[in-house]
C-alpha cells in the first residue's frame, strides 16, 4: 500500500500535480491505492450506490424552471436540484464517498475544512452515520457568517476547530487542516471538500461529484429530449461545477460556463475570481490558477458567499480554461443577490448564495439564447444557511 | 552541488563534530535585521544557515514560524529580498553555506530558471523546498545542478522503505530528516523512534544527514549528534529573536547559538 506508483494521471494538462510535504506523500499514495481497490470492488460501488439512494436521496431531480424561463425570455432553464440532497448541498456526494474510503483505510479519525459550513456539515453527517471521529476546521470569520452551520456540526457530534490566522476563511482552514494531517496522518484521513489539493484528491473528488452531471445528462435526455446547450455552475474550489461539467466534456454541443465570485467587483481587489483574474501558481498541493501578488504571495479574497471565498481553484478547471473547453466569468455580490431573489420569487426555491452567482449569469445567457435552446444550472445548495447574510445585505434586521 | 556544503560536511567529519544548522525567516522581524542576524548566527557557531523565504501559507510550519512568515510577508519581504540578504551578508564576510528554504510559489512566481541562477549569483548554496517532493522536483533539481547548487530533500518518518530510494534520489550534499510526524516547533524531547528512522535512511543513502523539527536545547543537539551529522534548529531561534530586547536581537541570537552548540 505504500508503493509510489501513480496509476491515475496526476495532471490535467500543465495543472495539478502533488506539491505536498514529503510527510504526506505516503498518505496520498495510500489513498490512491485504496481508491483503486475500491473501484475494483463491487461491494464498494454497491454500498455507495445504496447510501446515495436511501441516505442522500439520489438521484436528485432535474426541474424545469418555467417561470424563471419566462422571466429570462429566452432559452429554457433547467435546475439540477443538489439543494434537495441530504444536508442541503452537493457536498455530501464527496463526503460520503471519501468517508467510505477512510473506513477502508482503517482510519478512525476524519478532519475537514469548511468555508460556508456545507462541507463541514456533510462531513459531520457521514461521520455520525459511520461512527467516525470528526474535527472540522473553520475560519472564525466564516464561523461568524455561518453560525447556524457551526451549531449543526456540533449537534452532529463533530468538533469545530476555530482558525484565527490569515483572512480567517477557507484558505486558512485548509492550512490548519493540513497541519493537523501532517501531525496525525497515521490515524487520520483528511476529507478535503473540493476538487483541490495534491493528487489524487482532485480526481477522486471529481469522480464522486460527477454523479451530478451523469444524472443530469440522462435526465436532460429523458425530460428535454436533448442535451443542454449550456451548463452553468458556480466555482469556488469548483467541485459542484466539475461534477456537473465532467460528464459533458466529450459532448461538443454543450458549452460549459463557470461563474466565480466577483465580490465587490474585479476592480476593487475584493473578490474571489481566481480563473478570471488570477495567474498560475502552486498552493495546497496543486499547480493551478491563484489570486496572488507579484511576489507569489497569496491574496486575501472576498465574496458574499463563504463557499466561494478561496484564492485557488481546482486544477482541472485551470485546464478546462487553458484548453478553452469551458469559459469562466465573474458575478459580483449584488448580482448574486439578484439571482437569489429571482429564483426565490419565480420558483419558490431559495438557493444558497453560491449557486445564486450561477443563476444570475444563467439568466443573462438565457436571455440571449433561442427558446428552443436549453440552459442547465447546477443548483448546488439551498439558502437556509444564508438568510442572515442576505438580510444583512438587504439592510433588514432579523 | 554546492562546494561550500560539501566542504562543510567534510570538515565536520574530519573534526568529528555535529554541525549546527539554524533557521531564520528572511525579513523577520524587520528587513534590516536579517543580515546582522545571519552574521550573528555564524559568529555564534552556525556551520550552515537556512534562510526562510516567507510565504503566506506555510502549511508545514507550527505557530512560531507561521507568525514569523506572516510578519515578514506583511513587511513586504520577497524572494528577491532574500537574495539581497544573502548578497549583502556575503559582502560583509558571511562564509557559511546558505540554503534558501520555503515553499514553491514565491520561487515559481519569480521564475524558476531566474530564481536558481540569481540564487547562485547572490551566493546561496541551494534550496530546501517544503512542498516539492521528488515526484515534482526533476526539472528543479537539474537546474540546481547546472548552477552548482544543492537541492536538499526532506525525508519524513512516514517515508516508507520502498520509497526511500526515490525520496533520497534528489539529494547531492545531504538529507534533511524530519524528526517527527508533525509541523515545525519546539518539543520537550526527541521521539524514541528517531534512531530506527535514521537507520532506515542510512540503509538507502550514503549522504550525510541533518535532523530538524523539535530541536531546541543543548541536550537535543547532543542526542542528534549521536545519530546524524548536523542538527537543525528553527523555531527556537525565532523564539530567541522574540525574547530579545529589540536593539540586542543579533547579540542574543549569537548567545543562544553559542549555548546550544557549546561553542564558547
XYZ file of C-alpha atoms in Angstrom:
662
model
C 0.000 0.000 0.000
C 2.976 2.319 0.280
C 4.142 1.896 -3.296
C 4.894 5.173 -5.012
C 3.008 4.116 -8.120
C 0.874 6.639 -9.895
C -1.896 4.768 -11.626
C -4.082 7.750 -12.324
C -2.712 10.684 -14.196
C -1.647 13.280 -11.654
C -2.004 16.097 -14.179
C -4.683 17.947 -16.076
C -2.591 19.349 -18.901
C 0.010 21.529 -17.132
C -2.087 21.700 -13.983
C -2.431 19.582 -10.871
C 0.448 17.503 -9.551
C 1.384 16.671 -5.989
C 3.149 19.653 -4.398
C 2.962 18.452 -0.812
C 5.377 17.954 2.063
C 7.169 14.602 1.990
C 5.491 13.605 5.252
C 2.126 13.453 3.440
C 3.224 11.650 0.282
C 2.714 8.177 1.724
C -0.848 9.059 2.732
C -1.636 10.383 -0.746
C -0.217 7.245 -2.348
C -2.092 5.048 0.100
C -5.330 6.889 -0.698
C -4.792 6.367 -4.393
C -4.206 2.656 -3.852
C -7.309 2.395 -1.698
C -9.338 4.228 -4.295
C -8.223 1.813 -6.997
C -9.011 -1.156 -4.811
C -12.435 0.338 -4.071
C -13.188 0.916 -7.749
C -12.355 -2.716 -8.446
C -14.515 -3.934 -5.561
C -18.199 -4.318 -6.476
C -19.136 -4.124 -2.799
C -17.806 -0.588 -2.555
C -19.819 0.527 -5.561
C -22.937 -1.152 -4.219
C -22.591 0.344 -0.763
C -22.015 3.808 -2.193
C -24.985 3.461 -4.553
C -27.260 2.197 -1.778
C -26.339 5.058 0.541
C -26.660 7.592 -2.267
C -30.182 6.376 -2.867
C -31.520 5.777 0.627
C -29.428 8.199 2.698
C -28.600 11.097 0.388
C -31.814 10.895 -1.652
C -30.299 10.445 -5.095
C -30.991 10.839 -7.885
C -31.792 14.468 -7.211
C -34.481 15.881 -9.530
C -33.954 17.820 -12.707
C -36.524 20.594 -12.600
C -37.774 22.693 -15.496
C -37.975 26.257 -14.169
C -40.910 27.525 -16.190
C -41.403 30.893 -14.539
C -37.686 31.612 -14.391
C -37.553 30.733 -18.096
C -40.373 33.196 -18.755
C -38.582 35.869 -16.744
C -35.434 35.477 -18.845
C -37.490 35.294 -22.039
C -35.043 33.137 -23.930
C -33.716 29.619 -23.554
C -35.430 27.026 -21.355
C -33.838 26.860 -17.899
C -33.386 23.609 -16.004
C -32.180 23.190 -12.434
C -30.201 20.204 -11.193
C -31.524 20.101 -7.656
C -28.500 19.330 -5.453
C -30.216 21.543 -2.867
C -32.528 18.578 -2.297
C -29.700 16.201 -1.391
C -29.404 15.312 2.302
C -27.804 18.200 4.253
C -28.889 20.619 1.532
C -25.957 20.709 -0.857
C -23.838 18.651 -3.228
C -21.058 18.356 -0.642
C -22.492 15.113 0.734
C -21.639 13.262 -2.519
C -17.935 13.681 -1.844
C -18.105 13.379 1.940
C -19.899 10.042 1.724
C -17.517 8.542 -0.825
C -14.361 9.669 0.960
C -15.634 8.559 4.370
C -16.195 5.078 2.937
C -12.625 5.182 1.596
C -11.322 6.281 5.005
C -13.059 3.312 6.567
C -11.338 1.024 4.042
C -8.023 2.658 5.015
C -8.771 1.822 8.652
C -8.581 5.464 9.688
C -10.992 6.195 12.536
C -10.495 9.961 12.593
C -11.684 12.395 9.933
C -10.637 16.013 9.590
C -12.104 18.514 7.166
C -12.039 22.185 6.339
C -15.125 24.203 5.668
C -15.971 27.642 4.325
C -19.731 28.044 4.153
C -20.063 25.139 6.523
C -21.797 22.896 3.982
C -18.826 20.594 3.579
C -18.328 20.578 7.351
C -21.967 19.652 7.881
C -21.820 16.960 5.194
C -18.656 15.508 6.721
C -20.035 15.633 10.267
C -23.179 13.934 8.960
C -21.480 10.967 7.320
C -19.095 10.627 10.281
C -22.103 10.379 12.597
C -23.647 7.776 10.309
C -20.434 5.705 10.067
C -19.289 6.238 13.673
C -16.091 8.123 12.833
C -14.485 10.874 14.906
C -14.792 14.245 13.146
C -12.907 17.534 13.523
C -13.820 20.422 11.224
C -11.505 23.408 10.791
C -13.308 26.661 10.092
C -12.144 30.272 9.888
C -13.543 32.466 12.638
C -14.872 34.914 10.043
C -16.804 32.061 8.427
C -17.997 30.827 11.837
C -19.492 34.264 12.357
C -21.141 34.297 8.920
C -22.367 30.722 9.188
C -23.209 30.284 12.859
C -26.172 28.036 12.057
C -23.923 25.524 10.315
C -21.462 25.640 13.224
C -24.296 24.617 15.514
C -25.436 21.905 13.111
C -21.944 20.380 13.088
C -21.834 20.370 16.883
C -25.262 18.715 17.052
C -23.894 16.035 14.726
C -21.151 15.292 17.218
C -18.278 16.989 15.400
C -15.668 19.239 16.957
C -15.431 22.618 15.225
C -11.874 23.951 15.493
C -11.745 27.746 15.027
C -8.968 29.118 12.790
C -7.875 32.644 13.552
C -4.906 33.014 11.192
C -4.688 34.944 7.930
C -8.019 36.003 6.496
C -9.839 33.631 8.894
C -11.633 31.980 5.978
C -11.457 28.821 3.879
C -7.808 29.068 2.817
C -6.663 29.308 6.409
C -8.937 26.459 7.453
C -7.246 24.314 4.790
C -3.806 25.307 6.124
C -4.795 24.262 9.647
C -6.343 21.003 8.454
C -3.108 20.223 6.592
C -1.081 20.902 9.756
C -3.332 18.529 11.678
C -2.904 15.925 8.946
C 0.882 16.342 8.917
C 0.792 15.566 12.642
C -1.827 12.796 12.801
C -1.540 11.192 9.391
C -1.342 7.593 10.653
C -4.814 7.687 12.253
C -6.479 10.422 10.246
C -7.976 10.929 6.824
C -8.205 14.483 5.533
C -11.591 14.613 3.867
C -10.888 17.528 1.573
C -14.059 19.253 0.456
C -13.375 20.320 -3.089
C -11.508 19.335 -6.245
C -8.358 20.904 -4.848
C -5.231 19.616 -3.121
C -2.488 17.309 -4.292
C -3.076 14.302 -6.492
C -5.197 12.128 -6.152
C -7.704 14.411 -4.383
C -8.844 16.452 -7.412
C -9.535 13.240 -9.331
C -11.286 11.380 -6.506
C -13.489 14.333 -5.581
C -14.338 14.932 -9.243
C -15.292 11.285 -9.720
C -17.501 11.377 -6.623
C -19.182 14.627 -7.706
C -19.609 13.509 -11.313
C -22.802 11.784 -10.182
C -24.368 15.262 -10.587
C -23.558 15.540 -14.273
C -24.192 11.877 -15.040
C -27.691 12.090 -13.607
C -28.346 15.479 -15.188
C -27.211 14.272 -18.600
C -29.567 11.283 -18.507
C -32.394 13.429 -17.095
C -31.978 16.061 -19.814
C -32.180 13.367 -22.480
C -35.287 11.951 -20.841
C -37.101 15.160 -19.905
C -35.939 17.610 -22.568
C -35.229 15.041 -25.234
C -31.826 16.558 -25.839
C -28.630 17.640 -24.159
C -28.404 21.176 -22.802
C -26.744 23.793 -24.985
C -25.147 25.373 -21.952
C -24.302 24.104 -18.467
C -23.661 26.753 -15.809
C -22.277 26.323 -12.296
C -20.603 28.457 -9.648
C -16.911 27.916 -8.998
C -15.104 28.392 -5.690
C -12.847 25.379 -5.351
C -15.007 24.054 -8.154
C -16.390 20.685 -7.026
C -20.031 21.132 -7.988
C -19.002 22.694 -11.295
C -16.606 19.897 -12.208
C -19.217 17.366 -11.089
C -21.747 18.930 -13.438
C -19.328 19.592 -16.306
C -17.263 16.432 -16.420
C -19.857 14.067 -17.955
C -20.470 16.684 -20.689
C -16.829 17.301 -21.635
C -16.995 14.966 -24.639
C -20.310 16.485 -25.786
C -19.048 19.199 -28.108
C -22.513 20.764 -28.426
C -22.656 21.554 -24.704
C -20.995 24.837 -23.709
C -19.638 24.932 -20.162
C -19.646 28.121 -18.124
C -18.154 28.515 -14.655
C -19.167 31.526 -12.577
C -16.759 32.883 -9.995
C -17.397 35.323 -7.183
C -16.785 38.903 -8.266
C -17.192 40.164 -4.683
C -17.194 43.956 -4.640
C -16.100 43.961 -8.286
C -12.943 42.843 -10.079
C -11.508 46.359 -9.984
C -11.893 46.539 -6.196
C -9.420 43.760 -5.490
C -12.015 42.334 -3.065
C -13.197 39.263 -4.959
C -12.548 35.546 -5.405
C -12.430 35.347 -9.209
C -9.370 33.129 -9.448
C -9.695 31.927 -13.042
C -10.883 35.270 -14.374
C -8.315 37.464 -12.630
C -5.518 35.185 -11.372
C -2.443 33.503 -12.800
C -0.980 30.015 -12.339
C 0.997 29.085 -9.236
C 1.214 26.386 -6.572
C -0.966 26.281 -3.470
C -2.361 23.477 -1.317
C -0.693 20.764 -3.353
C -1.592 21.714 -6.908
C -0.364 23.811 -9.799
C -3.401 25.871 -10.659
C -4.703 29.400 -11.109
C -4.308 31.518 -7.960
C -5.012 35.012 -6.773
C -1.509 36.127 -5.875
C 0.617 39.248 -5.850
C 3.708 39.864 -7.999
C 5.909 38.114 -5.442
C 3.817 34.948 -5.334
C 2.110 35.714 -2.023
C -1.499 34.562 -1.864
C -4.035 37.382 -1.753
C -6.954 37.735 0.596
C -10.279 37.200 -1.083
C -13.826 38.361 -0.617
C -17.232 37.050 -1.523
C -20.681 37.435 -0.012
C -20.763 33.634 -0.128
C -18.330 31.932 2.220
C -18.244 28.853 -0.008
C -16.657 30.752 -2.912
C -14.206 32.732 -0.788
C -10.998 30.947 -1.849
C -7.895 32.208 -3.738
C -7.261 28.951 -5.590
C -9.344 26.684 -7.789
C -9.370 23.011 -8.748
C -6.584 22.266 -11.254
C -8.969 20.601 -13.709
C -10.777 23.931 -14.061
C -7.440 25.580 -14.870
C -7.043 23.016 -17.617
C -10.615 23.495 -18.900
C -9.867 27.220 -19.090
C -6.468 26.793 -20.758
C -7.895 24.318 -23.271
C -10.897 26.612 -23.804
C -13.303 23.704 -23.243
C -15.020 25.811 -20.570
C -15.224 29.537 -20.110
C -15.294 31.387 -16.830
C -16.792 34.669 -15.786
C -17.427 36.555 -12.556
C -20.629 37.801 -10.927
C -20.439 40.299 -8.089
C -22.146 40.230 -4.681
C -25.011 42.474 -5.769
C -25.719 40.481 -8.926
C -25.651 37.254 -6.905
C -28.324 38.733 -4.637
C -30.408 39.478 -7.752
C -30.051 35.831 -8.769
C -31.016 34.771 -5.253
C -34.166 36.909 -5.333
C -35.123 35.912 -8.860
C -35.166 32.186 -8.152
C -36.846 32.610 -4.770
C -39.691 34.686 -6.221
C -40.302 32.917 -9.519
C -39.897 29.316 -8.432
C -40.273 29.152 -4.665
C -36.751 27.806 -4.344
C -34.393 29.683 -2.059
C -30.894 28.996 -3.356
C -27.633 29.253 -1.458
C -25.597 32.366 -2.261
C -23.001 30.252 -4.070
C -25.285 28.999 -6.873
C -27.027 32.395 -6.869
C -23.961 33.542 -8.819
C -24.659 30.867 -11.437
C -28.364 31.729 -11.535
C -27.653 35.385 -12.266
C -25.278 34.550 -15.098
C -27.546 31.821 -16.479
C -30.376 34.373 -16.751
C -28.066 36.704 -18.656
C -27.075 33.905 -21.018
C -30.607 32.519 -21.457
C -31.866 35.976 -22.411
C -29.524 35.949 -25.430
C -30.442 32.400 -26.462
C -33.319 30.991 -28.525
C -36.448 29.471 -26.922
C -35.565 26.056 -28.336
C -32.234 26.068 -26.557
C -31.648 24.728 -23.041
C -29.619 26.011 -20.129
C -28.777 23.653 -17.271
C -27.902 25.235 -13.915
C -26.157 23.353 -11.152
C -28.205 24.385 -8.133
C -25.561 23.273 -5.686
C -27.279 24.070 -2.394
C -30.205 25.593 -0.594
C -30.202 29.018 1.002
C -31.394 28.480 4.569
C -27.847 28.932 5.856
C -27.586 32.322 4.149
C -30.703 34.051 5.459
C -28.780 36.183 7.950
C -26.239 37.231 5.320
C -28.951 38.122 2.827
C -30.933 40.032 5.443
C -27.773 41.980 6.346
C -27.070 42.744 2.704
C -30.625 43.967 2.195
C -30.475 46.100 5.343
C -33.044 44.021 7.196
C -32.668 43.249 10.903
C -33.990 39.789 11.814
C 26.445 20.518 -5.939
C 27.473 23.349 -3.674
C 31.187 23.058 -2.989
C 30.757 25.053 0.218
C 28.275 22.472 1.532
C 30.490 19.578 0.534
C 33.491 21.146 2.266
C 31.450 21.938 5.364
C 30.310 18.345 5.825
C 33.849 17.098 5.145
C 35.189 19.441 7.816
C 32.546 18.322 10.302
C 33.535 14.729 9.702
C 37.258 15.463 9.995
C 36.698 17.327 13.268
C 34.234 14.657 14.478
C 31.751 17.375 15.265
C 27.982 17.717 14.876
C 27.324 20.577 12.519
C 24.850 23.201 13.599
C 22.280 24.487 11.139
C 19.974 27.245 12.365
C 16.994 28.727 10.535
C 15.711 32.282 10.394
C 12.887 33.753 8.357
C 14.086 36.417 5.906
C 12.630 39.827 6.741
C 11.664 38.875 10.283
C 11.124 40.811 12.424
C 12.313 43.644 10.134
C 14.150 43.609 6.826
C 17.173 45.455 8.172
C 17.681 42.805 10.875
C 18.209 39.823 8.598
C 21.827 40.443 7.568
C 23.024 41.160 11.138
C 21.167 38.041 12.279
C 22.844 35.908 9.595
C 26.241 37.182 10.715
C 25.344 36.609 14.370
C 24.359 33.013 13.642
C 27.762 32.365 12.115
C 29.571 34.186 14.908
C 27.746 32.008 17.435
C 28.817 28.799 15.762
C 26.441 28.080 12.875
C 28.002 25.865 10.220
C 25.161 26.072 7.669
C 22.313 28.570 7.629
C 18.754 28.107 6.434
C 17.222 31.350 5.273
C 13.447 31.068 5.136
C 11.758 32.705 2.153
C 8.474 33.882 3.673
C 5.144 32.681 2.317
C 1.539 33.460 3.209
C 0.603 29.787 3.607
C 3.335 27.782 5.356
C 1.356 24.579 5.834
C 4.172 22.520 7.353
C 5.089 25.092 9.980
C 3.949 25.404 13.562
C 2.755 28.597 15.221
C 6.184 30.216 15.810
C 7.410 30.070 12.218
C 3.920 30.754 10.866
C 3.958 34.006 12.782
C 7.439 34.880 11.513
C 6.238 34.249 7.951
C 3.152 36.402 8.467
C 5.200 39.308 9.771
C 7.827 39.001 7.038
C 5.165 38.884 4.319
C 3.463 41.912 5.868
C 6.848 43.672 5.741
C 6.801 43.013 2.010
C 9.716 40.558 2.047
C 10.051 38.808 -1.326
C 12.235 36.072 -2.771
C 14.311 38.834 -4.366
C 14.807 40.471 -0.959
C 16.082 37.158 0.388
C 18.664 37.028 -2.403
C 19.705 40.567 -1.442
C 20.137 39.477 2.191
C 22.484 36.713 1.059
C 24.429 39.016 -1.249
C 24.899 41.635 1.457
C 25.805 39.071 4.126
C 28.446 37.606 1.798
C 29.868 41.082 1.169
C 30.105 41.504 4.927
C 32.051 38.290 5.322
C 29.496 35.521 5.824
C 31.301 32.276 4.963
C 28.806 29.569 5.944
C 26.716 27.889 3.254
C 23.227 29.364 2.989
C 20.198 27.339 1.918
C 17.027 29.076 0.809
C 14.152 27.301 2.478
C 10.473 27.705 1.857
C 7.513 26.926 -0.323
C 7.477 26.709 -4.074
C 5.137 29.515 -5.095
C 7.380 32.549 -4.420
C 10.156 30.829 -6.410
C 7.781 29.865 -9.208
C 6.404 33.377 -9.318
C 9.922 34.839 -9.568
C 10.636 32.484 -12.475
C 12.251 29.144 -11.735
C 15.282 29.443 -14.028
C 15.937 33.007 -12.988
C 15.461 32.098 -9.319
C 18.120 29.395 -9.401
C 20.559 31.453 -11.485
C 20.141 34.538 -9.296
C 20.452 32.486 -6.119
C 23.806 31.193 -7.341
C 24.966 34.696 -8.234
C 23.868 36.059 -4.853
C 25.987 33.473 -3.061
C 23.363 30.998 -1.897
C 24.185 27.297 -1.860
C 20.911 25.599 -2.570
C 17.230 25.116 -1.880
C 15.007 23.296 0.565
C 11.510 23.281 -0.935
C 8.952 22.080 1.578
C 6.205 21.344 -0.930
C 8.326 19.806 -3.671
C 8.588 16.035 -3.252
C 10.774 14.125 -5.744
C 7.733 13.471 -7.965
C 7.691 17.198 -8.788
C 11.355 18.081 -8.377
C 13.029 16.709 -11.507
C 13.462 19.912 -13.501
C 14.286 21.974 -10.454
C 16.970 19.549 -9.271
C 18.569 19.550 -12.726
C 18.556 23.339 -12.733
C 20.245 23.447 -9.317
C 22.894 21.052 -10.615
C 23.643 23.270 -13.592
C 24.314 26.196 -11.257
C 26.382 24.162 -8.760
C 23.686 24.489 -6.136
C 22.316 21.705 -3.974
C 18.725 20.570 -3.685
C 18.129 19.266 -0.184
C 15.119 16.952 0.115
C 13.093 16.445 3.257
C 12.781 12.856 4.439
C 9.980 12.042 6.885
C 9.286 9.217 9.326
C 6.344 8.342 7.040
C 8.694 7.827 4.081
C 8.476 4.072 3.704
C 11.388 1.789 2.855
C 10.139 1.215 -0.687
C 10.001 4.958 -1.275
C 13.328 5.782 0.390
C 15.492 5.404 -2.742
C 13.235 7.829 -4.636
C 12.964 10.241 -1.691
C 16.750 10.441 -1.300
C 17.483 10.498 -5.035
C 17.207 14.269 -5.425
C 19.963 14.965 -2.873
C 23.622 15.547 -3.626
C 25.026 17.145 -0.458
C 22.913 15.902 2.446
C 19.446 14.804 3.570
C 17.129 16.804 5.808
C 15.392 14.299 8.047
C 12.273 15.485 9.816
C 12.422 14.078 13.350
C 8.685 13.923 13.923
C 5.492 13.405 12.010
C 4.320 16.961 12.560
C 4.919 20.631 11.996
C 7.954 22.688 12.983
C 8.162 23.793 16.589
C 9.853 23.172 19.912
C 9.225 19.942 21.795
C 10.459 18.651 25.125
C 12.199 15.560 23.870
C 13.199 13.768 20.710
C 10.950 10.899 19.643
C 12.157 7.424 20.713
C 11.762 6.083 17.164
C 14.266 8.580 15.767
C 17.194 6.149 15.813
C 15.335 3.490 13.864
C 14.164 6.068 11.345
C 17.689 7.365 10.744
C 18.921 3.801 10.344
C 16.340 3.261 7.606
C 17.561 6.400 5.835
C 21.214 5.339 6.146
C 20.360 1.991 4.591
C 19.251 3.841 1.468
C 21.776 6.624 1.101
C 25.404 7.242 1.990
C 24.890 11.017 2.184
C 25.283 13.000 5.413
C 22.122 13.520 7.446
C 20.785 16.591 9.209
C 17.914 16.244 11.661
C 15.375 19.007 12.226
C 11.946 19.753 13.770
C 11.524 19.848 17.536
C 15.161 20.556 18.412
C 15.877 23.468 20.733
C 18.255 22.544 23.556
C 21.870 21.599 24.000
C 20.830 18.075 25.087
C 18.786 17.637 21.887
C 21.747 18.707 19.778
C 23.988 16.254 21.612
C 21.474 13.451 21.122
C 21.176 14.289 17.416
C 24.975 14.228 17.182
C 24.962 10.545 18.125
C 22.709 9.766 15.159
C 23.437 12.307 12.470
C 25.882 14.798 11.002
C 24.006 18.020 11.651
C 21.319 19.412 13.933
C 18.770 21.915 12.664
C 17.095 24.464 14.921
C 14.390 26.822 13.668
C 11.553 27.776 15.982
C 13.887 28.156 18.968
C 15.950 30.724 17.032
C 12.791 32.658 16.203
C 11.815 32.426 19.871
C 15.241 33.799 20.866
C 14.699 36.727 18.486
C 11.264 37.328 20.001
C 12.591 37.198 23.571
C 15.396 39.712 22.922
C 15.267 43.451 23.515
C 14.756 44.969 20.032
C 18.225 46.572 19.902
C 20.007 43.389 21.039
C 18.457 40.724 18.851
C 21.612 39.762 16.959
C 23.599 39.576 20.192
C 21.005 37.394 21.936
C 20.781 35.078 18.954
C 24.563 34.704 18.925
C 24.459 33.857 22.657
C 21.700 31.314 22.087
C 23.663 29.618 19.319
C 26.811 29.590 21.457
C 24.874 27.957 24.264
C 23.130 25.331 22.190
C 26.311 24.386 20.276
C 28.631 24.582 23.271
C 30.762 26.908 21.136
C 32.140 29.388 23.669
